[in-house]
PDB file of C-alpha atoms and ligand atoms in Angstrom:
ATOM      1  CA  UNK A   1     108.969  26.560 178.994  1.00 83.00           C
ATOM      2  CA  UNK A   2     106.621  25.337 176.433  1.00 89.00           C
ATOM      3  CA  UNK A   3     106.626  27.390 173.076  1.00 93.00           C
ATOM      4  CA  UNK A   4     102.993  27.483 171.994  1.00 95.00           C
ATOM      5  CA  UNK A   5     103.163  30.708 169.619  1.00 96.00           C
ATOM      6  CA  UNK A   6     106.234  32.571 168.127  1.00 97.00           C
ATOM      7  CA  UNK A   7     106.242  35.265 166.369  1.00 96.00           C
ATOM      8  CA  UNK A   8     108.691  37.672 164.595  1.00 96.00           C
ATOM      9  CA  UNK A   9     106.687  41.133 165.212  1.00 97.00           C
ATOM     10  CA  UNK A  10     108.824  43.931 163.743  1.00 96.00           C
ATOM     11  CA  UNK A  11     112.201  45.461 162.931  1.00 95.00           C
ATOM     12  CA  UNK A  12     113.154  48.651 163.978  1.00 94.00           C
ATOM     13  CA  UNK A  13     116.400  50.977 163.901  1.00 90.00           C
ATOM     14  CA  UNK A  14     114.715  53.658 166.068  1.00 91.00           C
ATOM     15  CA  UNK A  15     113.483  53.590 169.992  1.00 94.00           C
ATOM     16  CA  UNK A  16     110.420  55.182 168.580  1.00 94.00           C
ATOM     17  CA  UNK A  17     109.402  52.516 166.481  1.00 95.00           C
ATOM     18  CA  UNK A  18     109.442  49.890 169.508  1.00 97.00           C
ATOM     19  CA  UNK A  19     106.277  48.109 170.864  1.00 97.00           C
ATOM     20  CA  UNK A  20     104.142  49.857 173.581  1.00 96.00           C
ATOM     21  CA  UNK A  21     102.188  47.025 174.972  1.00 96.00           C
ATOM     22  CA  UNK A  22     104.328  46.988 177.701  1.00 96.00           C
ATOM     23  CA  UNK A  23     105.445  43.444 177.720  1.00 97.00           C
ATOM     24  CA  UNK A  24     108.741  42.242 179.042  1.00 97.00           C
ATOM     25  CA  UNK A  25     111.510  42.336 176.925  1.00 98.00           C
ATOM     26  CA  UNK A  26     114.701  40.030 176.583  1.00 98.00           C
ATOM     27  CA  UNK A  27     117.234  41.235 174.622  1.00 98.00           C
ATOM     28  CA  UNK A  28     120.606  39.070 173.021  1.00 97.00           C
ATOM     29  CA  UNK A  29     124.171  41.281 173.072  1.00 96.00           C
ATOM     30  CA  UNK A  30     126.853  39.682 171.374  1.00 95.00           C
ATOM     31  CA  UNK A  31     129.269  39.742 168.946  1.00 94.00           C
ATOM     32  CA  UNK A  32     128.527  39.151 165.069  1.00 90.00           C
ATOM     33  CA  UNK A  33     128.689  35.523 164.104  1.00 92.00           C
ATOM     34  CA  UNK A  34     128.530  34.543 168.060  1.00 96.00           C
ATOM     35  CA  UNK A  35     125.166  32.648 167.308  1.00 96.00           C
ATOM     36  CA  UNK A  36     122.182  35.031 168.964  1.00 94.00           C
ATOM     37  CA  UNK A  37     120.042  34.444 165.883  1.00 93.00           C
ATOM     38  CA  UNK A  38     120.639  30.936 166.208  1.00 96.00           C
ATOM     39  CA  UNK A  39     119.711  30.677 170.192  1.00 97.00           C
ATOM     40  CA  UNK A  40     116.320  32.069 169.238  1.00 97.00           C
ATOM     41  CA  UNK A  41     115.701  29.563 166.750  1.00 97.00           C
ATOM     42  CA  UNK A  42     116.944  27.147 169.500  1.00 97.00           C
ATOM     43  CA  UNK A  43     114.669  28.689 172.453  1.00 97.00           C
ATOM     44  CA  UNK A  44     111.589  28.969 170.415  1.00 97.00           C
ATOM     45  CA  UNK A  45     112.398  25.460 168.341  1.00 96.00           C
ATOM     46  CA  UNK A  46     111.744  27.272 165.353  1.00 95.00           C
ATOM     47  CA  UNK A  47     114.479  26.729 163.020  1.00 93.00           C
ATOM     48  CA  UNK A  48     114.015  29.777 160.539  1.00 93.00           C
ATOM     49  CA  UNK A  49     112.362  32.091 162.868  1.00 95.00           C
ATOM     50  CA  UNK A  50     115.701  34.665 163.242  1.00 92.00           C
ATOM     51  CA  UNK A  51     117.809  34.926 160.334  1.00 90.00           C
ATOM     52  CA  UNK A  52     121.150  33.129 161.027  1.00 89.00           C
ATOM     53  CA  UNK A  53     124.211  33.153 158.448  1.00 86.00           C
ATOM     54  CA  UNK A  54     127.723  32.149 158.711  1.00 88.00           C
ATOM     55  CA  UNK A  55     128.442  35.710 157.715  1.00 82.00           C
ATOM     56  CA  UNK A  56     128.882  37.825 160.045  1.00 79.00           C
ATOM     57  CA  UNK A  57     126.699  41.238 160.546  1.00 77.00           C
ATOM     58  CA  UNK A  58     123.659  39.366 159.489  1.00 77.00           C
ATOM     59  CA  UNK A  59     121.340  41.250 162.007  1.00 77.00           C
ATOM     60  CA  UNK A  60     121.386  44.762 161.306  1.00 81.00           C
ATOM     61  CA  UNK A  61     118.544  46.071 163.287  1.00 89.00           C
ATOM     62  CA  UNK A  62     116.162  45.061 166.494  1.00 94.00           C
ATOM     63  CA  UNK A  63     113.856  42.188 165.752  1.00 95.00           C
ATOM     64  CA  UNK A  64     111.537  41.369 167.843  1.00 97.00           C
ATOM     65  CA  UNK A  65     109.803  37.893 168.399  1.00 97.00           C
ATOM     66  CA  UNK A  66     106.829  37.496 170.582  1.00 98.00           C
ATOM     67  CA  UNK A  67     106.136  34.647 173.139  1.00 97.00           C
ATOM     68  CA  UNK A  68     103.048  32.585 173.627  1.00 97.00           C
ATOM     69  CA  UNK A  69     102.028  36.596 173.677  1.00 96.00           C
ATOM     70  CA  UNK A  70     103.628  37.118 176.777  1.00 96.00           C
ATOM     71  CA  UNK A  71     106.965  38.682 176.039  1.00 98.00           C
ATOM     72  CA  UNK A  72     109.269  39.802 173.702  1.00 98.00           C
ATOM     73  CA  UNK A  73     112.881  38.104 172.534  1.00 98.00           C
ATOM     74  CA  UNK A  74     114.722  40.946 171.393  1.00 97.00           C
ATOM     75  CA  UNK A  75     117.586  39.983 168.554  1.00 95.00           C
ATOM     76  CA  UNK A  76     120.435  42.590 168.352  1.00 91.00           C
ATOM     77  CA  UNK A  77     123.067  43.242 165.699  1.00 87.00           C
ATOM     78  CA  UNK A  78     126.449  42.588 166.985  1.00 88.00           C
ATOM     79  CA  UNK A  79     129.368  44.341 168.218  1.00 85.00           C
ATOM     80  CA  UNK A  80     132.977  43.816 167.090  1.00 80.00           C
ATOM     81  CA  UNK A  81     132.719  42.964 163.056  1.00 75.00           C
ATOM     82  CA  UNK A  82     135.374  45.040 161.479  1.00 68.00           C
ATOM     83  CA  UNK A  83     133.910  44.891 158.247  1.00 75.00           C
ATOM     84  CA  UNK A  84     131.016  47.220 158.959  1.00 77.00           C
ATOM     85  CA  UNK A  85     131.519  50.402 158.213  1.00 83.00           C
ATOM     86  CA  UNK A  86     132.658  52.855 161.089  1.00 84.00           C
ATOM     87  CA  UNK A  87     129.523  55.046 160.666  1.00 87.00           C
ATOM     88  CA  UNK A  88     127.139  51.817 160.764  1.00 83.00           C
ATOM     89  CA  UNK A  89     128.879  50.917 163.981  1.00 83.00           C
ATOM     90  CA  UNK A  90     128.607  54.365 165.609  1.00 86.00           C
ATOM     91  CA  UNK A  91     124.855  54.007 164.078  1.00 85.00           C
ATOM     92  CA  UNK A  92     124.502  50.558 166.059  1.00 85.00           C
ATOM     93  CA  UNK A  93     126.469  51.549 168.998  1.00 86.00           C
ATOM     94  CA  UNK A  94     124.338  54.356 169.915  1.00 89.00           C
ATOM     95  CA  UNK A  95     120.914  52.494 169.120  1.00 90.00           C
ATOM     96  CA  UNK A  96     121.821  49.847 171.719  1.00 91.00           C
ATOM     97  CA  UNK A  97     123.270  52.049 174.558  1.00 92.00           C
ATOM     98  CA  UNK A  98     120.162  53.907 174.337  1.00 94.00           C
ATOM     99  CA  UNK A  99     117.894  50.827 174.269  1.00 96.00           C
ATOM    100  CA  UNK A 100     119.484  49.502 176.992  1.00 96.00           C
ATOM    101  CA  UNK A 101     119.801  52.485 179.473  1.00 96.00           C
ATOM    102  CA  UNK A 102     116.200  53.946 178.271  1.00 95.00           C
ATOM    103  CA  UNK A 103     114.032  50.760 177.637  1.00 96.00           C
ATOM    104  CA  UNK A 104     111.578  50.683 180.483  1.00 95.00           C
ATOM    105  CA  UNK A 105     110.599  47.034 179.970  1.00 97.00           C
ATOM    106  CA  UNK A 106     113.714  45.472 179.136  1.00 97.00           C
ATOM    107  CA  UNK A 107     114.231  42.951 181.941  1.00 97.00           C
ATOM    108  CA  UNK A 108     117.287  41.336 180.786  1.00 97.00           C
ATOM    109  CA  UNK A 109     120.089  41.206 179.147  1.00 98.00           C
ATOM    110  CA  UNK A 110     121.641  37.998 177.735  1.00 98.00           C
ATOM    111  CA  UNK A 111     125.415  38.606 176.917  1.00 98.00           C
ATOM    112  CA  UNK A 112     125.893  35.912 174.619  1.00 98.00           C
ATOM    113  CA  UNK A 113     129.792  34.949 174.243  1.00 98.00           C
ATOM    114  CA  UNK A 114     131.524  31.777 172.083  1.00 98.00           C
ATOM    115  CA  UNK A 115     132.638  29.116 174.950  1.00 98.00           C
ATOM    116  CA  UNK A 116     135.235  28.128 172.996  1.00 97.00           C
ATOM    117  CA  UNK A 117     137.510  31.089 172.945  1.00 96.00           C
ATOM    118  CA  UNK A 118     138.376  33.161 175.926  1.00 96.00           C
ATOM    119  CA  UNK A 119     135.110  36.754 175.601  1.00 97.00           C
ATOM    120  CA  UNK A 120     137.050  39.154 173.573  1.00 96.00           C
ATOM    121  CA  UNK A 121     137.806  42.956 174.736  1.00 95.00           C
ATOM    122  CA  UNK A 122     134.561  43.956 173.304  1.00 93.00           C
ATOM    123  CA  UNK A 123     132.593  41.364 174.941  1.00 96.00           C
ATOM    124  CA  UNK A 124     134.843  42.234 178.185  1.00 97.00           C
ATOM    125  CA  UNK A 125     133.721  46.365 177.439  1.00 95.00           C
ATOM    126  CA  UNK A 126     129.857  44.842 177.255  1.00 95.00           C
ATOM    127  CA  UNK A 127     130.259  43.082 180.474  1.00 97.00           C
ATOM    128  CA  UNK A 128     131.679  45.826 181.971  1.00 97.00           C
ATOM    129  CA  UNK A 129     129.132  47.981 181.027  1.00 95.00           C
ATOM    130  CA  UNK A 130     126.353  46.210 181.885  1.00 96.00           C
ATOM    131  CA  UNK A 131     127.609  45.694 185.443  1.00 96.00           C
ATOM    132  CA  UNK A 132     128.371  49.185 185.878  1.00 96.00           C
ATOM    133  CA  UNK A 133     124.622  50.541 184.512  1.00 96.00           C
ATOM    134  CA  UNK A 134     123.346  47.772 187.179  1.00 95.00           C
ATOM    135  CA  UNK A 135     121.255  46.199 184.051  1.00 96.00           C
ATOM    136  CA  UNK A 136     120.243  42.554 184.958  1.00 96.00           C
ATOM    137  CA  UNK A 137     122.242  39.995 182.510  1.00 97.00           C
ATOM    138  CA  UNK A 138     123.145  36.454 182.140  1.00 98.00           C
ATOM    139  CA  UNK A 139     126.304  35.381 180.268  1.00 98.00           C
ATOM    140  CA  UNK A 140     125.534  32.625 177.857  1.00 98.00           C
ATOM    141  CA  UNK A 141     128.692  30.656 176.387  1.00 98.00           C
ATOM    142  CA  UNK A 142     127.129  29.055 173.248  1.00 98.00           C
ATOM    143  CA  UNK A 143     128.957  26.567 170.821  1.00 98.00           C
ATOM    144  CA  UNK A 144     129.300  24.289 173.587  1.00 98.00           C
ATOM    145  CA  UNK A 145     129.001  21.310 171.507  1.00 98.00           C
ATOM    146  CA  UNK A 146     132.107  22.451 169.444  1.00 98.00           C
ATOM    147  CA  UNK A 147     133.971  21.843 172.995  1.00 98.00           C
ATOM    148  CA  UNK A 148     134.863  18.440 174.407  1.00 97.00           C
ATOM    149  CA  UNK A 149     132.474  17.337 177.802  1.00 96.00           C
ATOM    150  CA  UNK A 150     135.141  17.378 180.096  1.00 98.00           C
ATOM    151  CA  UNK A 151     136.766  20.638 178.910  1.00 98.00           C
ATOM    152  CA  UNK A 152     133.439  22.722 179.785  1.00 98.00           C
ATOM    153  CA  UNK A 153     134.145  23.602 183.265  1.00 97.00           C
ATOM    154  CA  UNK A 154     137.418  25.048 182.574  1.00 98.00           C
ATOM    155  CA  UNK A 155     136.443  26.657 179.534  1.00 98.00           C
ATOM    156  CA  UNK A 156     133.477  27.998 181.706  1.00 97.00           C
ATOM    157  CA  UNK A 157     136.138  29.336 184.411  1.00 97.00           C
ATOM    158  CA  UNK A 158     138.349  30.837 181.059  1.00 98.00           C
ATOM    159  CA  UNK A 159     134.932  32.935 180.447  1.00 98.00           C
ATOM    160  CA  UNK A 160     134.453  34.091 184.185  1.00 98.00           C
ATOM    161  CA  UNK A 161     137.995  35.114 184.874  1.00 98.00           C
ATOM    162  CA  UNK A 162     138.352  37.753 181.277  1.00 98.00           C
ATOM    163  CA  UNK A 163     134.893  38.968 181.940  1.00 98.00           C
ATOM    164  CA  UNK A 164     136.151  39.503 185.796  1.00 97.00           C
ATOM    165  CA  UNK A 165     132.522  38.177 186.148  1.00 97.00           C
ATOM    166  CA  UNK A 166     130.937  39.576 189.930  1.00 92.00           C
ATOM    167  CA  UNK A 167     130.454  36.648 192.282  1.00 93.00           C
ATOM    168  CA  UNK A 168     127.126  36.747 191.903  1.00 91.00           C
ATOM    169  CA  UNK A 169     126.460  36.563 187.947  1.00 92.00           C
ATOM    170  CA  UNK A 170     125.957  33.231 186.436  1.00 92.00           C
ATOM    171  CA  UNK A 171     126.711  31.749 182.853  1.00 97.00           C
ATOM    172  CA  UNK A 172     124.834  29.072 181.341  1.00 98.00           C
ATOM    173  CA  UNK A 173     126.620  26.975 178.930  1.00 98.00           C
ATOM    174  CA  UNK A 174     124.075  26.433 175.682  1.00 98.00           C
ATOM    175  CA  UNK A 175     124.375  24.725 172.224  1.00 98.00           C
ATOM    176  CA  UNK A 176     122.021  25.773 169.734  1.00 98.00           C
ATOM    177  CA  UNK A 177     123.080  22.618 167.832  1.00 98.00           C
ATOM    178  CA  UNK A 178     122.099  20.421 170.389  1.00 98.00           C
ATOM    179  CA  UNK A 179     119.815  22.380 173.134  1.00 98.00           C
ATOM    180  CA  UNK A 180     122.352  21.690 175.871  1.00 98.00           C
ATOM    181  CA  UNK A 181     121.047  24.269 178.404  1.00 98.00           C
ATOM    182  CA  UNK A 182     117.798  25.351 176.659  1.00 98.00           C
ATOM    183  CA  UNK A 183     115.584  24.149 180.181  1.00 97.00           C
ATOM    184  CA  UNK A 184     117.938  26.341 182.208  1.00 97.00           C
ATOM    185  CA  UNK A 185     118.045  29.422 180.305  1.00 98.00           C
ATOM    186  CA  UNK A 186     114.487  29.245 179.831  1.00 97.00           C
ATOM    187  CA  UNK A 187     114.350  29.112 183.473  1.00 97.00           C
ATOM    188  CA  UNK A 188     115.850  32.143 184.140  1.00 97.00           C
ATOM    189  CA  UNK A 189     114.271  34.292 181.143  1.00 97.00           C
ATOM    190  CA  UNK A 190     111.036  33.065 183.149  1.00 96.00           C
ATOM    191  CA  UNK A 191     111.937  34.638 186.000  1.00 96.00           C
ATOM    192  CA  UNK A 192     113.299  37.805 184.274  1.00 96.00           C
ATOM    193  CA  UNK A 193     109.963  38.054 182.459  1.00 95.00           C
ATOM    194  CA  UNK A 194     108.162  37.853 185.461  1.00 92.00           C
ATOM    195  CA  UNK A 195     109.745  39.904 187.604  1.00 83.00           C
ATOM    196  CA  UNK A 196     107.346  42.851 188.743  1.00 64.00           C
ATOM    197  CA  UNK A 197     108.412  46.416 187.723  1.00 53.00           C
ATOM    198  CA  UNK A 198     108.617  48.442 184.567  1.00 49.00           C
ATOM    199  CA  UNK A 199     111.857  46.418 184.157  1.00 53.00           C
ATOM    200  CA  UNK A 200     115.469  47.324 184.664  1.00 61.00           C
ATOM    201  CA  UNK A 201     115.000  51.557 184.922  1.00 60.00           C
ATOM    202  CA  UNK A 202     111.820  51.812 187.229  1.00 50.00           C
TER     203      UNK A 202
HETATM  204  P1  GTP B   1     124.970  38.415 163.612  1.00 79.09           P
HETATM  205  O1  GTP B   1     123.519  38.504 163.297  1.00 79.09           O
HETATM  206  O2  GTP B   1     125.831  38.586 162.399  1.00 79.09           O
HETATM  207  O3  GTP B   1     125.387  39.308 164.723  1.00 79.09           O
HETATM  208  O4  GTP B   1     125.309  36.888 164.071  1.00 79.09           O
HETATM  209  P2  GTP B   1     124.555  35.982 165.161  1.00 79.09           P
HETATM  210  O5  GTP B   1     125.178  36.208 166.490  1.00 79.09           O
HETATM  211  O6  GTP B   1     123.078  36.153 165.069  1.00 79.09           O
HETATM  212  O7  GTP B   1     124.971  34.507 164.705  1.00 79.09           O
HETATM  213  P3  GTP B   1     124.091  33.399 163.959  1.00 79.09           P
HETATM  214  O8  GTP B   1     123.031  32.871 164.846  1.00 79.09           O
HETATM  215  O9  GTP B   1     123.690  33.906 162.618  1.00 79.09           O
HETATM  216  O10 GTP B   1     125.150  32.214 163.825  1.00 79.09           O
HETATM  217  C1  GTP B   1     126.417  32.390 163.211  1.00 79.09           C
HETATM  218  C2  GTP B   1     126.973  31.056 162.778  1.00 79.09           C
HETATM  219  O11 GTP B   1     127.267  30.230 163.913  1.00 79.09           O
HETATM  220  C3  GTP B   1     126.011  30.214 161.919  1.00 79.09           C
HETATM  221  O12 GTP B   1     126.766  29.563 160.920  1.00 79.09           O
HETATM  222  C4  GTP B   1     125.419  29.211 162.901  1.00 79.09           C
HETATM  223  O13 GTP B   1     125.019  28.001 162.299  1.00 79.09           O
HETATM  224  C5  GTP B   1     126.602  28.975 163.854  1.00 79.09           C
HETATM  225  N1  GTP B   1     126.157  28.609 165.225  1.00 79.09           N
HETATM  226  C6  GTP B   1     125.386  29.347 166.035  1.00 79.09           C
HETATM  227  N2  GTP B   1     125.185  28.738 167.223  1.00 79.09           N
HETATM  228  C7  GTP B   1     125.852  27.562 167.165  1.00 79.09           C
HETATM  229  C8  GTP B   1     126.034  26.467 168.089  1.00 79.09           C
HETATM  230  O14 GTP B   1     125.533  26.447 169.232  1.00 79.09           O
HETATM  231  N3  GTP B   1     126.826  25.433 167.666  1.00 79.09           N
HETATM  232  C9  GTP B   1     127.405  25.422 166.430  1.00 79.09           C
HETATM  233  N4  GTP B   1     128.157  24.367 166.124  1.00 79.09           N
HETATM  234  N5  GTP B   1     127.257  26.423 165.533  1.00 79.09           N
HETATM  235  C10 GTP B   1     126.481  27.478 165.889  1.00 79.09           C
HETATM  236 MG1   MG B   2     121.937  37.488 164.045  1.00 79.09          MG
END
């Protein structure tokens, strides 16, 4: 997809404070320091747009990014960073398992996990949950250019088998360092976005 306009619309730590236009929404899951800041940047070739930073828990709230006015890229904070505080996480925890069962035009979730390491049990518990709520998502194994050509398919079939990924559910491999898989993810979020309904809860 061609990226004519992009643009970082608001921030918000509350359901309430979320757009009502009703556009489509895409949202990133993943865990801190995974590189979801970094795909938007990649997607929307606008290097600063997100804020990305080698520390982890950079994203603390919802930021949302509109699309050549057409839908919304939805930037989470991530799960799994042990150096947030245990209240913060509850905090974060409960913001996203209520945007997620309660958003009416969320269309998709991207689960974004590191292709270079077997998911984690948290990513697993995401997977897991997603599946089970029946909300649309596509795995995304970023980092691929940290991994050798010829090791991506098994690496690819490492991610499948610990997520016990249904038949059915695809991942796209993706480098936001290079833009290996950029055409193909923005293939499917094209799809998602289009897809007729309130979203994933009508
Ligand atoms: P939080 O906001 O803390 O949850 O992190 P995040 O998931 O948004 O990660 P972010 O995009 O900030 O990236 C974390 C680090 O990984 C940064 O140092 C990025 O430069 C690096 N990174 C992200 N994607 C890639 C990639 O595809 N390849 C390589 N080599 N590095 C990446
Ligand atoms: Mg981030």
């Amino acid at each position: 997809m061609r990226v004519n306009e992009a643009e970082f619309v608001l921030s918000a730590t509350d359901l309430s404070a979320l757009p009502s236009d009703g556009l489509p929404e895409i949202a990133l899951a993943g865990r801190s320091n995974v590189g979801k800041s970094s795909l938007i940047n990649r997607l929307t070739g606008r290097k600063k747009l997100a804020r990305t930073s080698s520390v982890p828990g950079r994203t603390q709230t919802l930021n949302y990014y509109r699309i050549n006015g057409s839908m919304y890229l939805v930037d989470c904070p991530g799960y799994g960073y042990a150096k947030v505080s245990r209240e913060t996480r509850r905090k974060w925890g409960k913001l996203m398992e209520r945007f997620m069962l309660e958003r009416s035009t969320l269309n998709l979730v991207l689960l974004i996990v590191d292709v270079r390491h077997p998911p984690t049990k948290d990513d697993c518990a995401m997977y897991e949950w997603l599946a089970h709520h029946r909300i649309p998502r596509l795995v995304v194994a970023t980092k691929a250019d940290k991994v050798g050509k010829t090791r991506w398919p098994s690496h690819v079939a490492a991610v499948r088998k610990t997520l016990a990924m249904e038949a059915d559910d695809r991942v796209i491999l993706f480098s936001s360092e290079t833009g290996t898989g950029t055409d193909e993810l923005w293939e499917r979020i094209g799809q998602a976005a289009e897809r007729k309904s309130s979203g994933i809860h009508s």
